[in-house]
CSV table of C-alpha atoms and ligand atoms in Angstrom, one decimal:
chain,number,residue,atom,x,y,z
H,18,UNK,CA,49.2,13.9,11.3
H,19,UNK,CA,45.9,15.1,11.6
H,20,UNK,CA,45.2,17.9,14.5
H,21,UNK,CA,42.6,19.2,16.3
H,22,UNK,CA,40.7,22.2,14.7
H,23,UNK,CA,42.6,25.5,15.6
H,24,UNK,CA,40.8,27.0,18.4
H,25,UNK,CA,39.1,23.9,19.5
H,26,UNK,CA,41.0,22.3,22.5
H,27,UNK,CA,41.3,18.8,24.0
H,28,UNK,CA,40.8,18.7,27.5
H,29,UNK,CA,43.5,15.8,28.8
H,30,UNK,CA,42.9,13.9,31.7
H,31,UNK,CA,45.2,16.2,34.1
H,32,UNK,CA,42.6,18.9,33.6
H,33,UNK,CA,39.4,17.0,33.8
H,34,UNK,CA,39.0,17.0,37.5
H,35,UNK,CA,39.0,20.7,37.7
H,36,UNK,CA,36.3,21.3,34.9
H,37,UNK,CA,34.2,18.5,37.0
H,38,UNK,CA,35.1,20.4,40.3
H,39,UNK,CA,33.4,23.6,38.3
H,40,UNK,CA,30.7,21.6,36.9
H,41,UNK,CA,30.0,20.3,40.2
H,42,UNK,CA,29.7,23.1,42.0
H,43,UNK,CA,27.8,25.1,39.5
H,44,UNK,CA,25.3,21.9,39.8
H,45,UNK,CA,24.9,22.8,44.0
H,46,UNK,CA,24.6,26.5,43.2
H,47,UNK,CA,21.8,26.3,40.5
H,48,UNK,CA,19.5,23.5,42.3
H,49,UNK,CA,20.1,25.8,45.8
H,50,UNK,CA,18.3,28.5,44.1
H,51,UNK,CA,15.6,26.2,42.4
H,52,UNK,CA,16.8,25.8,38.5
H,53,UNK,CA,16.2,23.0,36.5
H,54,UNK,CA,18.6,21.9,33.5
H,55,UNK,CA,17.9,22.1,30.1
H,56,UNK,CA,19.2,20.3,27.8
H,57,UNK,CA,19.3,22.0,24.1
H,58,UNK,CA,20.8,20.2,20.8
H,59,UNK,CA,24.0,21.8,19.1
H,60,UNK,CA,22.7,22.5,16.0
H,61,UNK,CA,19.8,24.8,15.3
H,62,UNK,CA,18.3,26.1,12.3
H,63,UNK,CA,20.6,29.2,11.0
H,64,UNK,CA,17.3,31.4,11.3
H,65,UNK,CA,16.9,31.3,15.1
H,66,UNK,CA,20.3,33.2,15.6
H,67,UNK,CA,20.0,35.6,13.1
H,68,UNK,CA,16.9,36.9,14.1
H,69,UNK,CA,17.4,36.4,18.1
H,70,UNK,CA,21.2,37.8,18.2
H,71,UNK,CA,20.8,39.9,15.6
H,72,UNK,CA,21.8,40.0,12.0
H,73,UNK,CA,24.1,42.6,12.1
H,74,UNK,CA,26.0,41.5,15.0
H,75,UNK,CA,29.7,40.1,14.7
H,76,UNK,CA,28.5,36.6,15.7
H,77,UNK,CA,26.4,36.0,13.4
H,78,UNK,CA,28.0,38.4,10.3
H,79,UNK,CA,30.9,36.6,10.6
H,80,UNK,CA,31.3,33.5,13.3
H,81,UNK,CA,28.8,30.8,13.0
H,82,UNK,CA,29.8,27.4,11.6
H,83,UNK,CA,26.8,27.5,9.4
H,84,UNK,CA,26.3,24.7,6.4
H,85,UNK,CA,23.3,23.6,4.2
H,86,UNK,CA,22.3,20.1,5.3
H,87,UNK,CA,21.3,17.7,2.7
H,88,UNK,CA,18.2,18.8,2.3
H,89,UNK,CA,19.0,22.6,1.6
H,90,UNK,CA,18.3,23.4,5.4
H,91,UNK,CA,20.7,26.4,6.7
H,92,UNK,CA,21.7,24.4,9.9
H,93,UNK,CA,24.7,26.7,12.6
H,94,UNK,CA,26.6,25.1,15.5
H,95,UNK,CA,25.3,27.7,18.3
H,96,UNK,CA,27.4,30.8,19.6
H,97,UNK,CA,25.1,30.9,22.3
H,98,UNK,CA,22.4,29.0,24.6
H,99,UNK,CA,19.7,31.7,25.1
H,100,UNK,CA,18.2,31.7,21.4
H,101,UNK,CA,17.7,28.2,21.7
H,102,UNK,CA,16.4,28.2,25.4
H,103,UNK,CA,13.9,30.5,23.9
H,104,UNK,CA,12.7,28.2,21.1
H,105,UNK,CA,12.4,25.3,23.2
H,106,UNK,CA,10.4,27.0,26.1
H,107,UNK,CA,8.2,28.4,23.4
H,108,UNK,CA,7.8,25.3,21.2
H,109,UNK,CA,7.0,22.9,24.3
H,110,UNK,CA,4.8,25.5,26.0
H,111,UNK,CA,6.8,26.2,29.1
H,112,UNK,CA,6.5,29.9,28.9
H,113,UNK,CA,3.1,30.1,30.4
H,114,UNK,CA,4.5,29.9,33.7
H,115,UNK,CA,7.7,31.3,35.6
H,116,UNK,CA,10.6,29.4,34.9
H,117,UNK,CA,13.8,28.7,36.2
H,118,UNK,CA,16.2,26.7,33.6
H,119,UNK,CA,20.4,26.4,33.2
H,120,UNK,CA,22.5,24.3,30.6
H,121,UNK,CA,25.7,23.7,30.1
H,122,UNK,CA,28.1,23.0,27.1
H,123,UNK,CA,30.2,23.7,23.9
H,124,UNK,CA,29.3,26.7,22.2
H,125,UNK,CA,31.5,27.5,18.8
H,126,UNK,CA,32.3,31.0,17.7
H,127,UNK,CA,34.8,31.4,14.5
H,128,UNK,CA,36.5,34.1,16.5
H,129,UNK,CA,40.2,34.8,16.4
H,130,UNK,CA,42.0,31.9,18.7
H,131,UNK,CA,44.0,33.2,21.5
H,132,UNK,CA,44.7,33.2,25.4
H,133,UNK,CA,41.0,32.7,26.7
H,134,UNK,CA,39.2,33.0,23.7
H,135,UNK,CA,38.2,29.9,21.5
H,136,UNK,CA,36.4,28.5,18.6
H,137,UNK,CA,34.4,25.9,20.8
H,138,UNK,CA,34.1,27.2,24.2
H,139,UNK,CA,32.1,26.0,27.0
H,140,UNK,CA,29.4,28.1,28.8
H,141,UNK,CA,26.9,27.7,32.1
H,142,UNK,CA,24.0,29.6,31.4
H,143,UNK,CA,20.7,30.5,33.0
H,144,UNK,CA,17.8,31.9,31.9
H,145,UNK,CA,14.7,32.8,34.2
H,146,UNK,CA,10.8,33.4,32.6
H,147,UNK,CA,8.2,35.0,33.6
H,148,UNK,CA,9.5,37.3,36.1
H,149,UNK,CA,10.0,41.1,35.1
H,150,UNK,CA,11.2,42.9,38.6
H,151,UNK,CA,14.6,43.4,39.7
H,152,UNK,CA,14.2,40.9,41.8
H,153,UNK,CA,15.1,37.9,39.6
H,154,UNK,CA,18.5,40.2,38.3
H,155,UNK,CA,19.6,40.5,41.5
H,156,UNK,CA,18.8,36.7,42.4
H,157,UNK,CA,20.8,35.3,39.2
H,158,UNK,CA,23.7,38.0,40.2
H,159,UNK,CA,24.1,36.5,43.7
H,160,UNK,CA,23.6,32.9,42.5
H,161,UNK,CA,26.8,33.8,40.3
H,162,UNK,CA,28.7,35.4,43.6
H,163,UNK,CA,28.0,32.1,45.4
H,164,UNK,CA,29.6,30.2,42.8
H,165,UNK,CA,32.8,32.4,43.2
H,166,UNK,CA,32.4,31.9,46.8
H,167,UNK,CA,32.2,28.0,46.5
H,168,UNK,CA,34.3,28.0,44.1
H,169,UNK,CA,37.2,29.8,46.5
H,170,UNK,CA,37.3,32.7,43.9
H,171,UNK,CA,37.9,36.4,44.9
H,172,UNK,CA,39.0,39.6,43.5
H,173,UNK,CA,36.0,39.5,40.6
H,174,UNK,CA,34.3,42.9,39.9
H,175,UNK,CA,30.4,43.6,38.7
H,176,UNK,CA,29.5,46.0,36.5
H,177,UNK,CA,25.8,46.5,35.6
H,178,UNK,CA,24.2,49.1,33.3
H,179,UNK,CA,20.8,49.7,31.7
H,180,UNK,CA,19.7,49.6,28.6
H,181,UNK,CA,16.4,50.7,28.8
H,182,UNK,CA,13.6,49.6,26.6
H,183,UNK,CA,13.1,49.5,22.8
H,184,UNK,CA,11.5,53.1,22.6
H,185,UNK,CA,13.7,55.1,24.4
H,186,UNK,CA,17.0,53.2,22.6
H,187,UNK,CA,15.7,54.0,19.9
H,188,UNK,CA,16.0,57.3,20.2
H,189,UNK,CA,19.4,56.8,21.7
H,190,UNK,CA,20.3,55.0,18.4
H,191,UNK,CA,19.0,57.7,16.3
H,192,UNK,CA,21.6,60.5,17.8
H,193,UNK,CA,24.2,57.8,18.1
H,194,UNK,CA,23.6,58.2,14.2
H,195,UNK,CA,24.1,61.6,14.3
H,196,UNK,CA,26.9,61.4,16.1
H,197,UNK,CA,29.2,58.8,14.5
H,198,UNK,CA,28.1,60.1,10.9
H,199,UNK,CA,29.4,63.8,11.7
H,200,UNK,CA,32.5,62.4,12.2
H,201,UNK,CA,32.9,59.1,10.2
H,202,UNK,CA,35.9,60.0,8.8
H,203,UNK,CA,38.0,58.8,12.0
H,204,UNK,CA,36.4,55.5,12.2
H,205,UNK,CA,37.4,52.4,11.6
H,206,UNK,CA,35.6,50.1,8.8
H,207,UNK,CA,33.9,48.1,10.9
H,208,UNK,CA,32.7,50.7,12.5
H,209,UNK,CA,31.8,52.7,9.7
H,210,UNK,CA,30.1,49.8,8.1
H,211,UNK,CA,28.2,49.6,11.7
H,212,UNK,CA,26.8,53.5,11.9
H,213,UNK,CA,23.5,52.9,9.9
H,214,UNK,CA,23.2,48.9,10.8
H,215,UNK,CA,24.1,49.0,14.6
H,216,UNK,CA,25.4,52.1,16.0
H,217,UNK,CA,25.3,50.3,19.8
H,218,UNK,CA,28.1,48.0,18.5
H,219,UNK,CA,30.7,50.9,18.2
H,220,UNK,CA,30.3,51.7,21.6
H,221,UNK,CA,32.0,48.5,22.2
H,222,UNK,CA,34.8,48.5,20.0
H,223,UNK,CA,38.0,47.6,20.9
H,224,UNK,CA,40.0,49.5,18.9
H,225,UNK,CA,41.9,52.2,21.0
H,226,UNK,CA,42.2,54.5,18.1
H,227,UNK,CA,38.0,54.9,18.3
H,228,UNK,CA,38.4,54.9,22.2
H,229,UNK,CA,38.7,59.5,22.6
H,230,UNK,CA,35.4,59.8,19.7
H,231,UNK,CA,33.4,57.3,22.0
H,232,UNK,CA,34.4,58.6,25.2
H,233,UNK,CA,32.7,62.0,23.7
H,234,UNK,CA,29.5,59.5,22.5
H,235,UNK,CA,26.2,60.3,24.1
H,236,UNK,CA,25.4,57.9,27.1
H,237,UNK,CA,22.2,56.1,27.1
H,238,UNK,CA,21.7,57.5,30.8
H,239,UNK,CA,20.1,60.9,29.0
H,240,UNK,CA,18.1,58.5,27.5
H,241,UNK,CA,16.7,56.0,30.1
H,242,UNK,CA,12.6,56.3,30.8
H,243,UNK,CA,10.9,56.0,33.9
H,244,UNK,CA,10.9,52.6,34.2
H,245,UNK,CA,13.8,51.4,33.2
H,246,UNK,CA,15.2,54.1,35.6
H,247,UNK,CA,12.8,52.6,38.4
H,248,UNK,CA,14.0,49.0,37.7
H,249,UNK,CA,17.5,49.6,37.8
H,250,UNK,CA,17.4,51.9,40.8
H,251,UNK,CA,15.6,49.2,42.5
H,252,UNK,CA,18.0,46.8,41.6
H,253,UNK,CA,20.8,49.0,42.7
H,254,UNK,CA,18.9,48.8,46.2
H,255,UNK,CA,18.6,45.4,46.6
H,256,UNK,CA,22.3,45.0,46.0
H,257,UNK,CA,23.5,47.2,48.0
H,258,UNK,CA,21.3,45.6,50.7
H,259,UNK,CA,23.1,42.3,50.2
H,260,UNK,CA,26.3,43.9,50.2
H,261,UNK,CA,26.9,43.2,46.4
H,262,UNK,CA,29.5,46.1,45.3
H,263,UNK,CA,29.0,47.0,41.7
H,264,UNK,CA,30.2,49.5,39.6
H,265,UNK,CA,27.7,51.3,36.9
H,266,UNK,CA,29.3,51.1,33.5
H,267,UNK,CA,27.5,53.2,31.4
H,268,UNK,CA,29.1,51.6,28.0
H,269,UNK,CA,28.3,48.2,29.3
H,270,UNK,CA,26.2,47.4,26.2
H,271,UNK,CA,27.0,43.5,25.6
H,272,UNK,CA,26.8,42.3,21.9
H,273,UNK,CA,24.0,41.0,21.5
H,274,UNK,CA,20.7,43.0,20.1
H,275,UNK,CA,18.1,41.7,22.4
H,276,UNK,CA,18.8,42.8,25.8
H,277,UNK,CA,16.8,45.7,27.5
H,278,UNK,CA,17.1,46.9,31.2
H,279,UNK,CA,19.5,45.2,32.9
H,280,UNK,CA,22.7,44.1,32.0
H,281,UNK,CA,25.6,43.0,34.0
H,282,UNK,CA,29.7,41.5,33.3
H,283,UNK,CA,31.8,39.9,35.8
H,284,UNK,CA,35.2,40.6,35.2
H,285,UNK,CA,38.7,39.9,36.3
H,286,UNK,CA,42.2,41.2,35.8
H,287,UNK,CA,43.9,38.2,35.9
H,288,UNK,CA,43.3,37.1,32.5
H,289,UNK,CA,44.6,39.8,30.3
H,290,UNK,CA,42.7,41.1,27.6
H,291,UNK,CA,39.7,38.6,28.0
H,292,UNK,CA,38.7,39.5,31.4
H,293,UNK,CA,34.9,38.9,31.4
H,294,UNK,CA,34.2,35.7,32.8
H,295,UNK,CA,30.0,36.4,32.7
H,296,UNK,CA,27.5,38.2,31.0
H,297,UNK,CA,23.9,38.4,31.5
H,298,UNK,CA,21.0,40.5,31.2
H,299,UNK,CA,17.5,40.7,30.5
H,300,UNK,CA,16.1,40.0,27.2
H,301,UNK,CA,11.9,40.8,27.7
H,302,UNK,CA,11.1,41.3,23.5
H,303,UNK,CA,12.9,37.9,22.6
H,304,UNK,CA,10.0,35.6,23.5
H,305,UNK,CA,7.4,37.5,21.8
H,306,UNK,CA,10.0,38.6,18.7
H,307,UNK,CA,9.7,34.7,18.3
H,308,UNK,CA,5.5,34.5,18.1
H,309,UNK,CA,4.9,33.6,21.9
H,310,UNK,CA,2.8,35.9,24.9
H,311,UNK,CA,5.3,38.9,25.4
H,312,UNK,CA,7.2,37.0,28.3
H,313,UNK,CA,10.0,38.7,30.6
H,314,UNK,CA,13.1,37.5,30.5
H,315,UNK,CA,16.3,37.5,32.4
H,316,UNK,CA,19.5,35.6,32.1
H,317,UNK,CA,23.5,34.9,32.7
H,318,UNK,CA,26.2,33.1,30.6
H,319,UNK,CA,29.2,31.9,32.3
H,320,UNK,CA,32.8,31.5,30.5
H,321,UNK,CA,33.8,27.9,32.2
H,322,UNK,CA,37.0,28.3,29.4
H,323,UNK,CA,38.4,31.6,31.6
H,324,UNK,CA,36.8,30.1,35.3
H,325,UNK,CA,39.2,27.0,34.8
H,326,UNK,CA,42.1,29.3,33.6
H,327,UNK,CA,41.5,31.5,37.7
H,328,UNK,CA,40.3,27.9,39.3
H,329,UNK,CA,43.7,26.4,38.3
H,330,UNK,CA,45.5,29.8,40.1
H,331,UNK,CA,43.7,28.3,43.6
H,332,UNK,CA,44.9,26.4,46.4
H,333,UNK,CA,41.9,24.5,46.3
H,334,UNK,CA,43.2,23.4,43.2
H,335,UNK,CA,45.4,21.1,44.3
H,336,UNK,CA,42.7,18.8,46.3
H,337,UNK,CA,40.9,18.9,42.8
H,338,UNK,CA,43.6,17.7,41.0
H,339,UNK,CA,44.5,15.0,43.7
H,340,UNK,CA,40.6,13.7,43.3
H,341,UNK,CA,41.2,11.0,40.9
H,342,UNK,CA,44.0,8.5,41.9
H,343,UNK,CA,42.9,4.7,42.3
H,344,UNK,CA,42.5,3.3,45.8
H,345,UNK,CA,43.3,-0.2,44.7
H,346,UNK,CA,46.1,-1.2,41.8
H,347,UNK,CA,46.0,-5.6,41.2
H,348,UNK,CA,49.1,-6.7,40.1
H,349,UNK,CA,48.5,-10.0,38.6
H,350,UNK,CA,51.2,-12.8,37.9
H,351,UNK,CA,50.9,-13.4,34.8
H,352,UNK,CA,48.2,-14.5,31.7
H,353,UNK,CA,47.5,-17.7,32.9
H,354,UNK,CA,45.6,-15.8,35.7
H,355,UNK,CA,43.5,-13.2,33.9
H,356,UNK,CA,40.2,-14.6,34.1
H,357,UNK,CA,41.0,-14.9,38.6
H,358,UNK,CA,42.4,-11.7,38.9
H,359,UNK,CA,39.2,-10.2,37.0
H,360,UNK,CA,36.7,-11.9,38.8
H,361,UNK,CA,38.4,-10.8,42.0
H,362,UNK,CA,38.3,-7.2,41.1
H,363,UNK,CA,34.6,-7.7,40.2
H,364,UNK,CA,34.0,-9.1,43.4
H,365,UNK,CA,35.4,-5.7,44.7
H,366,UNK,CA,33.4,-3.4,42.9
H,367,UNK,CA,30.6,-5.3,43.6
H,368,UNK,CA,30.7,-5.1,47.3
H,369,UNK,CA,32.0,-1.6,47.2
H,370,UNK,CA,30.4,0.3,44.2
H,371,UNK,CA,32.8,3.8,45.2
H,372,UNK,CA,36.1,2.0,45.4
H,373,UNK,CA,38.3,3.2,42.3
H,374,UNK,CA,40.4,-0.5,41.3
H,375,UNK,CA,42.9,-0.6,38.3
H,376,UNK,CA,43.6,-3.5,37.5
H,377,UNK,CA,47.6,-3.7,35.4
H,378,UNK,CA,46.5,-5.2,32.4
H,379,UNK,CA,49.8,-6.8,30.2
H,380,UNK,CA,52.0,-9.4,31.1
H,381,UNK,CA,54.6,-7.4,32.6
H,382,UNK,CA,57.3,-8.2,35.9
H,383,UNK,CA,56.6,-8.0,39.0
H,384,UNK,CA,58.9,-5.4,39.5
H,385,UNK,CA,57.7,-2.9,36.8
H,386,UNK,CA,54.1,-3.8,37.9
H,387,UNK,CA,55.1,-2.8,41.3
H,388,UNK,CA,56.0,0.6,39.6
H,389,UNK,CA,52.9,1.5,37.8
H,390,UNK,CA,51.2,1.1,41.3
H,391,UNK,CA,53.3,3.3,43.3
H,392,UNK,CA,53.4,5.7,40.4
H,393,UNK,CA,49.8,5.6,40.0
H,394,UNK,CA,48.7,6.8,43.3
H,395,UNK,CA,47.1,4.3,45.0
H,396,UNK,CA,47.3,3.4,48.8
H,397,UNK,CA,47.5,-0.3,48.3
H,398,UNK,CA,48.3,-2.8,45.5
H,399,UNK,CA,46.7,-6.0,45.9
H,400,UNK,CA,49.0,-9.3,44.0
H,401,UNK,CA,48.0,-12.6,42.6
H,402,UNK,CA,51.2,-15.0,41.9
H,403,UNK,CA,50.9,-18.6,41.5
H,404,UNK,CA,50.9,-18.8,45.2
H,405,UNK,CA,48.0,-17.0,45.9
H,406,UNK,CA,45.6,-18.4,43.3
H,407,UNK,CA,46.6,-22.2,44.2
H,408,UNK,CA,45.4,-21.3,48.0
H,409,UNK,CA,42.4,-19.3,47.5
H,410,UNK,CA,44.6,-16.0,48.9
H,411,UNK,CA,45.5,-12.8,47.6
H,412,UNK,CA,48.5,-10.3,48.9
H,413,UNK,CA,47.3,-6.7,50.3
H,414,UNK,CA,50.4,-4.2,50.2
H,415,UNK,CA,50.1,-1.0,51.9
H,416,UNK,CA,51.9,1.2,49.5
H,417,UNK,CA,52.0,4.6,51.4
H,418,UNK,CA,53.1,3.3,54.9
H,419,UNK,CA,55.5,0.9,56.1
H,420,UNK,CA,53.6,-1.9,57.8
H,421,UNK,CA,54.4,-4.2,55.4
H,422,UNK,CA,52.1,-6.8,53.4
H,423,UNK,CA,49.4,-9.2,54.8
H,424,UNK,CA,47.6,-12.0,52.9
H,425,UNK,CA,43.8,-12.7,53.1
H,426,UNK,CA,41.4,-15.2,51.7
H,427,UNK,CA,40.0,-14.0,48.9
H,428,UNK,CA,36.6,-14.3,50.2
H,429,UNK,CA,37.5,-12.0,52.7
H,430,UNK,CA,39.2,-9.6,50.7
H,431,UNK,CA,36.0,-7.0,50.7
H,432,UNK,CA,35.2,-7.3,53.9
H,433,UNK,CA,39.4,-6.5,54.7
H,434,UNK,CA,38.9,-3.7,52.3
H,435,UNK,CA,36.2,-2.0,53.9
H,436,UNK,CA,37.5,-1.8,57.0
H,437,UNK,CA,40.2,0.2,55.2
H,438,UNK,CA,38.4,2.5,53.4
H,439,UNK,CA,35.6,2.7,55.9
H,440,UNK,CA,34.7,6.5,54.7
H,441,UNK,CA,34.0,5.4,51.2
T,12,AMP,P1,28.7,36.3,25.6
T,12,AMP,O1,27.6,35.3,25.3
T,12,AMP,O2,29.5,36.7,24.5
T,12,AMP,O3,28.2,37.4,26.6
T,12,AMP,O4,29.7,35.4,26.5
T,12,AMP,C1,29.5,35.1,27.9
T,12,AMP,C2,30.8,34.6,28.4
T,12,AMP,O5,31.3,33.5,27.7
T,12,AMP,C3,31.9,35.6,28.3
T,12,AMP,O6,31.9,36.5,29.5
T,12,AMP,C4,33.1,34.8,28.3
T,12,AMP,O7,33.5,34.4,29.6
T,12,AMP,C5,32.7,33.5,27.6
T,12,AMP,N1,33.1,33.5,26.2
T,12,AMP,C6,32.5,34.2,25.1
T,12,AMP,N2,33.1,33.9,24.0
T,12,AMP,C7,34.2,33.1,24.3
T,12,AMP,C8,35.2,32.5,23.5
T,12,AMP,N3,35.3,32.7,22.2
T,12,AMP,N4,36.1,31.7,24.2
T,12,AMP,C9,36.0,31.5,25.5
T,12,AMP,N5,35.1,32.1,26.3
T,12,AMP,C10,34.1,32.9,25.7
């Protein structure tokens, strides 16, 4: 039997509602604050992520589905949505002016598969151009809180750090130098391999054996120049004012090369080892490293994969799940009366466009048609027997209360139905 490709799930039909539930939602919170969707192809040209993410980086050293195309074109699936944001802002022009854009979708990563941590994962993202102040951070990190808040989500923490700007990390990546090279005996290969290429990176490991030598690392706060310092105390401020707590992470680095100033993680503990559900920052080089005006830039990438792993731990959960069950289930007597019973669940839909109607399809007994409709949810199962079709009628049988079964002329069956489901 052929499977799925490890790491890249299905989504059956028992999760579906809480994913739209999340996309919903995320759909409210973005247009409240004035974004516009984007929407980007899958497939770039391998070039835009190397030089946008960084070549060194782990993503792109060693998890991009990348493959030559036919015509000898390096083509990846994208890890990310920000690189290609970019490019399309800059090849359609849209960078002239401030700009407030999301997306949403599949992103593919060849990382190791495990609990929260896939090879296609979905992401919400939003980037905002044009806009350097501290302003626009703090906007995108309270559009993210509201989404927790609609969303019925609590207990997730913010940590924000800066990273200053080129110049002064520069010199913060010469001494990192210095210091990982005195002692890069007690590293790990990666790591090693990492000292001349991307000395940031190590900061971030993982591996607890490395965690005592970066603990003893220099801290970019030495580092951070007056504006950088100014921006992020200001951004401290406004948080604070909107009581936002946060806590300052000064090893908050993020794995991507192009971010400068601010950068900030939500995080939970409720998922283990893959607790950050959102990572943003601002990115003010990347539009300009790309051949456009130098053009501020600012944005947020949220894990829907780990959301819908804490949305499913929810009360409100439940309701989600319950969304999707038909209103209507026609039971229909037999083949002889497929084209009627068809043309009377048209007539339905027609009249009401929200009504959900399954019609059991297969000539099965009444009985086990009966069945399927309790079993399927709905509050009434409408029949056509012999009966029914010879005078024009049709059966309505409340499923979920005791008050028994009426019949009504078929012409009158909408009009019956509407009265029933007068909130839809
Ligand atoms: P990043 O672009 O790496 O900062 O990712 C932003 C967010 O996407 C993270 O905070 C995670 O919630 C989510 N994410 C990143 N990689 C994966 C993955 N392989 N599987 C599931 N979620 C991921």
């Amino acid at each position: 039997m052929i499977k799925a490709v490890r790491g890249m799930n299905d989504i059956l039909p028992d999760k579906t509602p809480l994913w739209q539930r999340l996309e919903s939602s995320a759909r409210v919170v973005l247009l409240s604050y004035g974004y516009e969707e984007i929407r980007l192809p899958i497939l770039e040209q391998t070039a835009l992520f190397e030089r946008s993410i960084g070549e060194t980086t782990d993503i792109v050293e060693k998890e991009m589905y990348t493959f030559t195309d036919r015509n000898g074109d390096s083509l990846s699936l994208r890890p990310e949505g920000t690189a290609g944001a970019v490019r399309a802002v800059l090849q359609h022009n849209l960078h002239n002016q401030a700009q407030r854009l999301w997306y949403m979708g599949p992103m593919f990563r060849r990382e190791r598969p495990q609990k929260g941590r896939y090879r296609q994962f979905y992401q919400i993202g939003a980037e905002a151009f044009g806009m350097p102040g501290p302003d626009i951070d703090a906007e995108l990190i309270v559009l993210t809180r509201r989404l927790w808040r609609l969303l019925g989500l609590r207990g997730l923490r913010l940590e924000i750090n800066s990273l200053g700007t080129a110049t002064t990390r520069a010199q913060f990546r010469h001494d990192l130098v210095s210091y990982f090279s005195a002692s890069a005996e007690k590293l790990d290969e990666d790591s090693r391999r990492r000292i001349q290429s991307n000395p940031l990176r190590i900061l971030d490991s993982k591996n607890p054996e490395l965690q005592e030598l970066i603990q003893g690392a220099p801290t970019f706060e030495r580092y951070v120049d007056q504006e950088s310092e100014q921006h992020f105390r200001q951004l401290r401020e406004i948080l604070e004012h909107n009581d936002i707590e946060y806590d300052v992470n000064p090893r908050l680095v993020r794995g991507l090369d192009y971010y400068g100033k601010t950068v900030f993680e939500w995080l939970t503990t409720e998922l283990g080892a893959q607790g950050a559900v959102c990572g943003g920052g601002r990115y003010d080089g990347l539009v300009e490293h790309f051949g456009g005006e130098p053009t501020p830039a600012v944005g947020f990438a949220i894990g829907m994969d780990r959301l819908i792993e804490l949305l499913r731990e929810t009360p409100l959960n439940d309701m989600a799940r319950g969304g999707n069950e038909p209103h209507l289930y026609l039971i229909v007597g037999g083949a002889k009366y497929y084209g009627s019973a068809l043309r009377v669940a048209e007539s339905v839909r027609e009249a009401m466009p929200q009504i959900r109607l399954v019609t059991h399809c297969g000539s099965d007994s009444f009985k086990s048609q009966f069945k399927r409709a309790d079993k399927s949810g709905a509050r009434i199962a409408l029949l056509l027997g012999e009966d029914e079709i010879s005078q024009g009628l049709i059966t309505v049988k409340h499923l979920r209360i005791s008050s028994g079964q009426v019949t009504v002329a078929q012409s009158d069956l909408a009009a019956y139905l509407q009265k029933e489901f007068a909130s839809l």
